Amino acid sequence: MQIIIYDNAHQVAESAAKWVKELINKKPAPVLGLATGSTPISLYKQLVEQHKAQGLSFKNVTTFNLDEYHQIDPLNPQSYRSFMDKNLFSHVDIDMNNTFLPTCAVGENPRVQGLAYEENIKKHGGIDLQILGIGANGHIGFNEPTSSLSSRTRIKTLTQQTISDNSRLFKPNEKQPTMAMTMGIATIMNARYVLLMATGANKANAVKDMITGGVSAMCPASALQMHENAIILLDKAAASELGEQNYYQWAESENRKLIEHYGYFHNY
Ligand code: PGA
């Protein structure tokens, strides 16, 4: 794992945007894995700004989102499709036919839909760079604790903690979904690079378990310890429970020299 600690959440987003930008500029048909939630919003803002100010083009980009609520109408403002439209897609030149979410509409079989999503990712050559957040309970995507480390795209029942963490996003009269389709942990592990962003003190324990705990289904993000190219971007608050901060910072300054010389990606 490459662990990079920044002073604040803005710098985390700035750094994540640099990775995405380099992938888009270097690979002819890049495949991006996207996340929803509060954390990546500032990353998407930066990408939109770079599209407008510097012509960063999404024309040849294909995207696969991590998750989507089960049986939600895509036009529902609470759907992750709406989230992506609002925060990124409608502001850039992406071809909407190349934007995918793991949907399962009323009447569709979640198993068939999950398999089809996996096939579609394969058909596009796999995910080059997967953006991730982390839940306060260590989930990635909606792979809640006890999710199989070998899981693939499927339907999951959300934990009470996730439902209550996300309840802030729903108005009192809105029905909050309790099930979702999500990429599995093995799906995420197949991405060539993963870039996990975590900010705020409420993520500090999950971050500690992910990085310094054992690999366990009880902390799905700990699977990233087994990933060849996992980059973990933290602000100081999210890193506050880590014991080796000086080492991470020193390693990062050494790594930076390599990045300046060779770029961010060595295989994609
Ligand atoms: P958040 O969600 O960015 O809204 O904190 C992260 C997650 O649950 O993966």
PDB file of N, CA, C and O in Angstrom, residues 171-225:
ATOM      1  N   LYS A 171     -34.397  13.037   3.081  1.00  0.00           N
ATOM      2  CA  LYS A 171     -35.354  13.906   3.773  1.00  0.00           C
ATOM      3  C   LYS A 171     -36.308  13.010   4.570  1.00  0.00           C
ATOM      4  O   LYS A 171     -36.480  11.833   4.220  1.00  0.00           O
ATOM      5  N   PRO A 172     -36.967  13.575   5.604  1.00  0.00           N
ATOM      6  CA  PRO A 172     -37.835  12.736   6.444  1.00  0.00           C
ATOM      7  C   PRO A 172     -38.914  11.994   5.647  1.00  0.00           C
ATOM      8  O   PRO A 172     -39.280  10.877   5.999  1.00  0.00           O
ATOM      9  N   ASN A 173     -39.403  12.567   4.557  1.00  0.00           N
ATOM     10  CA  ASN A 173     -40.477  11.905   3.798  1.00  0.00           C
ATOM     11  C   ASN A 173     -39.944  10.952   2.723  1.00  0.00           C
ATOM     12  O   ASN A 173     -40.716  10.335   2.001  1.00  0.00           O
ATOM     13  N   GLU A 174     -38.599  10.816   2.616  1.00  0.00           N
ATOM     14  CA  GLU A 174     -38.044   9.948   1.575  1.00  0.00           C
ATOM     15  C   GLU A 174     -37.765   8.553   2.134  1.00  0.00           C
ATOM     16  O   GLU A 174     -37.243   8.427   3.248  1.00  0.00           O
ATOM     17  N   LYS A 175     -38.091   7.525   1.324  1.00  0.00           N
ATOM     18  CA  LYS A 175     -37.846   6.146   1.762  1.00  0.00           C
ATOM     19  C   LYS A 175     -36.378   5.825   1.494  1.00  0.00           C
ATOM     20  O   LYS A 175     -35.901   5.995   0.374  1.00  0.00           O
ATOM     21  N   GLN A 176     -35.685   5.377   2.522  1.00  0.00           N
ATOM     22  CA  GLN A 176     -34.266   5.057   2.343  1.00  0.00           C
ATOM     23  C   GLN A 176     -34.106   3.573   1.993  1.00  0.00           C
ATOM     24  O   GLN A 176     -34.550   2.705   2.747  1.00  0.00           O
ATOM     25  N   PRO A 177     -33.451   3.291   0.852  1.00  0.00           N
ATOM     26  CA  PRO A 177     -33.281   1.877   0.484  1.00  0.00           C
ATOM     27  C   PRO A 177     -32.404   1.133   1.489  1.00  0.00           C
ATOM     28  O   PRO A 177     -31.512   1.716   2.104  1.00  0.00           O
ATOM     29  N   THR A 178     -32.653  -0.154   1.629  1.00  0.00           N
ATOM     30  CA  THR A 178     -31.867  -0.971   2.562  1.00  0.00           C
ATOM     31  C   THR A 178     -31.084  -2.064   1.834  1.00  0.00           C
ATOM     32  O   THR A 178     -30.385  -2.845   2.463  1.00  0.00           O
ATOM     33  N   MET A 179     -31.239  -2.105   0.507  1.00  0.00           N
ATOM     34  CA  MET A 179     -30.483  -3.085  -0.283  1.00  0.00           C
ATOM     35  C   MET A 179     -29.847  -2.386  -1.469  1.00  0.00           C
ATOM     36  O   MET A 179     -30.354  -1.376  -1.956  1.00  0.00           O
ATOM     37  N   ALA A 180     -28.731  -2.944  -1.926  1.00  0.00           N
ATOM     38  CA  ALA A 180     -28.030  -2.320  -3.056  1.00  0.00           C
ATOM     39  C   ALA A 180     -27.320  -3.383  -3.873  1.00  0.00           C
ATOM     40  O   ALA A 180     -26.996  -4.460  -3.363  1.00  0.00           O
ATOM     41  N   MET A 181     -27.089  -3.069  -5.129  1.00  0.00           N
ATOM     42  CA  MET A 181     -26.192  -3.865  -5.966  1.00  0.00           C
ATOM     43  C   MET A 181     -24.799  -3.267  -5.779  1.00  0.00           C
ATOM     44  O   MET A 181     -24.653  -2.042  -5.766  1.00  0.00           O
ATOM     45  N   THR A 182     -23.806  -4.107  -5.646  1.00  0.00           N
ATOM     46  CA  THR A 182     -22.447  -3.590  -5.482  1.00  0.00           C
ATOM     47  C   THR A 182     -21.427  -4.488  -6.172  1.00  0.00           C
ATOM     48  O   THR A 182     -21.591  -5.712  -6.205  1.00  0.00           O
ATOM     49  N   MET A 183     -20.403  -3.864  -6.736  1.00  0.00           N
ATOM     50  CA  MET A 183     -19.242  -4.658  -7.159  1.00  0.00           C
ATOM     51  C   MET A 183     -18.786  -5.456  -5.950  1.00  0.00           C
ATOM     52  O   MET A 183     -18.884  -4.984  -4.812  1.00  0.00           O
ATOM     53  N   GLY A 184     -18.231  -6.632  -6.175  1.00  0.00           N
ATOM     54  CA  GLY A 184     -17.693  -7.416  -5.070  1.00  0.00           C
ATOM     55  C   GLY A 184     -16.271  -6.996  -4.736  1.00  0.00           C
ATOM     56  O   GLY A 184     -15.668  -6.157  -5.423  1.00  0.00           O
ATOM     57  N   ILE A 185     -15.745  -7.604  -3.681  1.00  0.00           N
ATOM     58  CA  ILE A 185     -14.362  -7.278  -3.290  1.00  0.00           C
ATOM     59  C   ILE A 185     -13.398  -7.798  -4.358  1.00  0.00           C
ATOM     60  O   ILE A 185     -12.431  -7.117  -4.717  1.00  0.00           O
ATOM     61  N   ALA A 186     -13.688  -8.981  -4.929  1.00  0.00           N
ATOM     62  CA  ALA A 186     -12.806  -9.494  -5.991  1.00  0.00           C
ATOM     63  C   ALA A 186     -12.888  -8.613  -7.235  1.00  0.00           C
ATOM     64  O   ALA A 186     -11.882  -8.437  -7.938  1.00  0.00           O
ATOM     65  N   THR A 187     -14.060  -8.047  -7.503  1.00  0.00           N
ATOM     66  CA  THR A 187     -14.189  -7.137  -8.657  1.00  0.00           C
ATOM     67  C   THR A 187     -13.256  -5.945  -8.458  1.00  0.00           C
ATOM     68  O   THR A 187     -12.519  -5.552  -9.367  1.00  0.00           O
ATOM     69  N   ILE A 188     -13.291  -5.380  -7.246  1.00  0.00           N
ATOM     70  CA  ILE A 188     -12.457  -4.215  -6.930  1.00  0.00           C
ATOM     71  C   ILE A 188     -10.971  -4.598  -7.004  1.00  0.00           C
ATOM     72  O   ILE A 188     -10.141  -3.868  -7.544  1.00  0.00           O
ATOM     73  N   MET A 189     -10.667  -5.787  -6.488  1.00  0.00           N
ATOM     74  CA  MET A 189      -9.261  -6.237  -6.475  1.00  0.00           C
ATOM     75  C   MET A 189      -8.717  -6.448  -7.887  1.00  0.00           C
ATOM     76  O   MET A 189      -7.505  -6.435  -8.098  1.00  0.00           O
ATOM     77  N   ASN A 190      -9.606  -6.664  -8.862  1.00  0.00           N
ATOM     78  CA  ASN A 190      -9.155  -6.851 -10.248  1.00  0.00           C
ATOM     79  C   ASN A 190      -8.785  -5.545 -10.934  1.00  0.00           C
ATOM     80  O   ASN A 190      -8.177  -5.570 -12.010  1.00  0.00           O
ATOM     81  N   ALA A 191      -9.149  -4.407 -10.357  1.00  0.00           N
ATOM     82  CA  ALA A 191      -8.766  -3.123 -10.974  1.00  0.00           C
ATOM     83  C   ALA A 191      -7.237  -3.015 -10.959  1.00  0.00           C
ATOM     84  O   ALA A 191      -6.593  -3.474 -10.018  1.00  0.00           O
ATOM     85  N   ARG A 192      -6.676  -2.438 -12.003  1.00  0.00           N
ATOM     86  CA  ARG A 192      -5.199  -2.368 -12.072  1.00  0.00           C
ATOM     87  C   ARG A 192      -4.635  -1.479 -10.954  1.00  0.00           C
ATOM     88  O   ARG A 192      -3.597  -1.760 -10.393  1.00  0.00           O
ATOM     89  N   TYR A 193      -5.336  -0.395 -10.675  1.00  0.00           N
ATOM     90  CA  TYR A 193      -4.964   0.499  -9.564  1.00  0.00           C
ATOM     91  C   TYR A 193      -6.219   0.792  -8.755  1.00  0.00           C
ATOM     92  O   TYR A 193      -7.304   0.923  -9.325  1.00  0.00           O
ATOM     93  N   VAL A 194      -6.063   0.926  -7.448  1.00  0.00           N
ATOM     94  CA  VAL A 194      -7.171   1.433  -6.638  1.00  0.00           C
ATOM     95  C   VAL A 194      -6.683   2.659  -5.867  1.00  0.00           C
ATOM     96  O   VAL A 194      -5.541   2.703  -5.398  1.00  0.00           O
ATOM     97  N   LEU A 195      -7.556   3.637  -5.794  1.00  0.00           N
ATOM     98  CA  LEU A 195      -7.224   4.911  -5.147  1.00  0.00           C
ATOM     99  C   LEU A 195      -8.299   5.152  -4.099  1.00  0.00           C
ATOM    100  O   LEU A 195      -9.440   5.470  -4.437  1.00  0.00           O
ATOM    101  N   LEU A 196      -7.958   4.922  -2.833  1.00  0.00           N
ATOM    102  CA  LEU A 196      -8.949   5.071  -1.770  1.00  0.00           C
ATOM    103  C   LEU A 196      -8.751   6.412  -1.079  1.00  0.00           C
ATOM    104  O   LEU A 196      -7.632   6.745  -0.671  1.00  0.00           O
ATOM    105  N   MET A 197      -9.824   7.182  -0.984  1.00  0.00           N
ATOM    106  CA  MET A 197      -9.777   8.491  -0.322  1.00  0.00           C
ATOM    107  C   MET A 197     -10.526   8.381   1.004  1.00  0.00           C
ATOM    108  O   MET A 197     -11.660   7.889   1.039  1.00  0.00           O
ATOM    109  N   ALA A 198      -9.904   8.861   2.085  1.00  0.00           N
ATOM    110  CA  ALA A 198     -10.611   8.875   3.380  1.00  0.00           C
ATOM    111  C   ALA A 198     -10.285  10.178   4.091  1.00  0.00           C
ATOM    112  O   ALA A 198      -9.116  10.555   4.212  1.00  0.00           O
ATOM    113  N   THR A 199     -11.333  10.863   4.524  1.00  0.00           N
ATOM    114  CA  THR A 199     -11.143  12.143   5.222  1.00  0.00           C
ATOM    115  C   THR A 199     -12.042  12.191   6.447  1.00  0.00           C
ATOM    116  O   THR A 199     -13.122  11.603   6.455  1.00  0.00           O
ATOM    117  N   GLY A 200     -11.563  12.868   7.475  1.00  0.00           N
ATOM    118  CA  GLY A 200     -12.384  13.085   8.669  1.00  0.00           C
ATOM    119  C   GLY A 200     -12.110  12.060   9.755  1.00  0.00           C
ATOM    120  O   GLY A 200     -11.776  10.899   9.483  1.00  0.00           O
ATOM    121  N   ALA A 201     -12.266  12.525  10.995  1.00  0.00           N
ATOM    122  CA  ALA A 201     -11.942  11.692  12.160  1.00  0.00           C
ATOM    123  C   ALA A 201     -12.854  10.470  12.273  1.00  0.00           C
ATOM    124  O   ALA A 201     -12.447   9.452  12.835  1.00  0.00           O
ATOM    125  N   ASN A 202     -14.070  10.541  11.714  1.00  0.00           N
ATOM    126  CA  ASN A 202     -14.976   9.382  11.845  1.00  0.00           C
ATOM    127  C   ASN A 202     -14.501   8.181  11.012  1.00  0.00           C
ATOM    128  O   ASN A 202     -15.039   7.099  11.134  1.00  0.00           O
ATOM    129  N   LYS A 203     -13.481   8.388  10.169  1.00  0.00           N
ATOM    130  CA  LYS A 203     -12.936   7.271   9.383  1.00  0.00           C
ATOM    131  C   LYS A 203     -11.640   6.723   9.998  1.00  0.00           C
ATOM    132  O   LYS A 203     -11.081   5.743   9.499  1.00  0.00           O
ATOM    133  N   ALA A 204     -11.150   7.365  11.064  1.00  0.00           N
ATOM    134  CA  ALA A 204      -9.812   7.028  11.574  1.00  0.00           C
ATOM    135  C   ALA A 204      -9.704   5.564  12.013  1.00  0.00           C
ATOM    136  O   ALA A 204      -8.697   4.905  11.727  1.00  0.00           O
ATOM    137  N   ASN A 205     -10.722   5.034  12.674  1.00  0.00           N
ATOM    138  CA  ASN A 205     -10.637   3.633  13.132  1.00  0.00           C
ATOM    139  C   ASN A 205     -10.692   2.660  11.962  1.00  0.00           C
ATOM    140  O   ASN A 205      -9.947   1.675  11.931  1.00  0.00           O
ATOM    141  N   ALA A 206     -11.561   2.946  10.992  1.00  0.00           N
ATOM    142  CA  ALA A 206     -11.658   2.064   9.814  1.00  0.00           C
ATOM    143  C   ALA A 206     -10.334   2.086   9.043  1.00  0.00           C
ATOM    144  O   ALA A 206      -9.854   1.052   8.572  1.00  0.00           O
ATOM    145  N   VAL A 207      -9.725   3.264   8.936  1.00  0.00           N
ATOM    146  CA  VAL A 207      -8.439   3.399   8.228  1.00  0.00           C
ATOM    147  C   VAL A 207      -7.359   2.591   8.942  1.00  0.00           C
ATOM    148  O   VAL A 207      -6.569   1.881   8.321  1.00  0.00           O
ATOM    149  N   LYS A 208      -7.363   2.688  10.271  1.00  0.00           N
ATOM    150  CA  LYS A 208      -6.375   1.923  11.051  1.00  0.00           C
ATOM    151  C   LYS A 208      -6.567   0.416  10.818  1.00  0.00           C
ATOM    152  O   LYS A 208      -5.598  -0.316  10.570  1.00  0.00           O
ATOM    153  N   ASP A 209      -7.819  -0.053  10.873  1.00  0.00           N
ATOM    154  CA  ASP A 209      -8.068  -1.488  10.655  1.00  0.00           C
ATOM    155  C   ASP A 209      -7.666  -1.910   9.242  1.00  0.00           C
ATOM    156  O   ASP A 209      -7.104  -2.981   9.044  1.00  0.00           O
ATOM    157  N   MET A 210      -7.970  -1.052   8.266  1.00  0.00           N
ATOM    158  CA  MET A 210      -7.645  -1.372   6.863  1.00  0.00           C
ATOM    159  C   MET A 210      -6.138  -1.557   6.685  1.00  0.00           C
ATOM    160  O   MET A 210      -5.686  -2.474   6.005  1.00  0.00           O
ATOM    161  N   ILE A 211      -5.347  -0.659   7.308  1.00  0.00           N
ATOM    162  CA  ILE A 211      -3.909  -0.634   7.035  1.00  0.00           C
ATOM    163  C   ILE A 211      -3.122  -1.526   7.992  1.00  0.00           C
ATOM    164  O   ILE A 211      -2.205  -2.235   7.575  1.00  0.00           O
ATOM    165  N   THR A 212      -3.511  -1.528   9.260  1.00  0.00           N
ATOM    166  CA  THR A 212      -2.663  -2.221  10.242  1.00  0.00           C
ATOM    167  C   THR A 212      -3.325  -3.455  10.850  1.00  0.00           C
ATOM    168  O   THR A 212      -2.682  -4.196  11.575  1.00  0.00           O
ATOM    169  N   GLY A 213      -4.604  -3.698  10.550  1.00  0.00           N
ATOM    170  CA  GLY A 213      -5.257  -4.900  11.064  1.00  0.00           C
ATOM    171  C   GLY A 213      -4.949  -6.087  10.158  1.00  0.00           C
ATOM    172  O   GLY A 213      -4.292  -5.951   9.127  1.00  0.00           O
ATOM    173  N   GLY A 214      -5.422  -7.259  10.561  1.00  0.00           N
ATOM    174  CA  GLY A 214      -5.268  -8.427   9.697  1.00  0.00           C
ATOM    175  C   GLY A 214      -6.232  -8.333   8.527  1.00  0.00           C
ATOM    176  O   GLY A 214      -7.216  -7.594   8.590  1.00  0.00           O
ATOM    177  N   VAL A 215      -5.943  -9.079   7.452  1.00  0.00           N
ATOM    178  CA  VAL A 215      -6.876  -9.130   6.324  1.00  0.00           C
ATOM    179  C   VAL A 215      -8.080  -9.945   6.791  1.00  0.00           C
ATOM    180  O   VAL A 215      -7.936 -11.092   7.197  1.00  0.00           O
ATOM    181  N   SER A 216      -9.234  -9.299   6.763  1.00  0.00           N
ATOM    182  CA  SER A 216     -10.411  -9.959   7.328  1.00  0.00           C
ATOM    183  C   SER A 216     -11.677  -9.463   6.652  1.00  0.00           C
ATOM    184  O   SER A 216     -11.799  -8.267   6.345  1.00  0.00           O
ATOM    185  N   ALA A 217     -12.625 -10.392   6.475  1.00  0.00           N
ATOM    186  CA  ALA A 217     -13.928 -10.007   5.932  1.00  0.00           C
ATOM    187  C   ALA A 217     -14.650  -9.033   6.861  1.00  0.00           C
ATOM    188  O   ALA A 217     -15.576  -8.347   6.444  1.00  0.00           O
ATOM    189  N   MET A 218     -14.211  -8.946   8.129  1.00  0.00           N
ATOM    190  CA  MET A 218     -14.848  -8.007   9.054  1.00  0.00           C
ATOM    191  C   MET A 218     -14.446  -6.565   8.735  1.00  0.00           C
ATOM    192  O   MET A 218     -15.098  -5.625   9.173  1.00  0.00           O
ATOM    193  N   CYS A 219     -13.333  -6.383   7.994  1.00  0.00           N
ATOM    194  CA  CYS A 219     -12.970  -5.048   7.493  1.00  0.00           C
ATOM    195  C   CYS A 219     -12.680  -5.216   6.007  1.00  0.00           C
ATOM    196  O   CYS A 219     -11.526  -5.453   5.607  1.00  0.00           O
ATOM    197  N   PRO A 220     -13.735  -5.128   5.161  1.00  0.00           N
ATOM    198  CA  PRO A 220     -13.553  -5.413   3.737  1.00  0.00           C
ATOM    199  C   PRO A 220     -12.400  -4.629   3.089  1.00  0.00           C
ATOM    200  O   PRO A 220     -11.698  -5.147   2.219  1.00  0.00           O
ATOM    201  N   ALA A 221     -12.162  -3.382   3.552  1.00  0.00           N
ATOM    202  CA  ALA A 221     -11.082  -2.582   2.947  1.00  0.00           C
ATOM    203  C   ALA A 221      -9.712  -3.193   3.214  1.00  0.00           C
ATOM    204  O   ALA A 221      -8.750  -2.901   2.492  1.00  0.00           O
ATOM    205  N   SER A 222      -9.595  -4.067   4.232  1.00  0.00           N
ATOM    206  CA  SER A 222      -8.290  -4.677   4.522  1.00  0.00           C
ATOM    207  C   SER A 222      -7.835  -5.577   3.380  1.00  0.00           C
ATOM    208  O   SER A 222      -6.644  -5.879   3.268  1.00  0.00           O
ATOM    209  N   ALA A 223      -8.763  -6.007   2.512  1.00  0.00           N
ATOM    210  CA  ALA A 223      -8.384  -6.812   1.336  1.00  0.00           C
ATOM    211  C   ALA A 223      -7.369  -6.060   0.480  1.00  0.00           C
ATOM    212  O   ALA A 223      -6.549  -6.673  -0.212  1.00  0.00           O
ATOM    213  N   LEU A 224      -7.406  -4.721   0.558  1.00  0.00           N
ATOM    214  CA  LEU A 224      -6.485  -3.921  -0.279  1.00  0.00           C
ATOM    215  C   LEU A 224      -5.025  -4.141   0.103  1.00  0.00           C
ATOM    216  O   LEU A 224      -4.127  -3.806  -0.667  1.00  0.00           O
ATOM    217  N   GLN A 225      -4.789  -4.710   1.290  1.00  0.00           N
ATOM    218  CA  GLN A 225      -3.404  -5.073   1.645  1.00  0.00           C
ATOM    219  C   GLN A 225      -2.838  -6.061   0.634  1.00  0.00           C
ATOM    220  O   GLN A 225      -1.625  -6.183   0.488  1.00  0.00           O
TER     221      GLN A 225
END
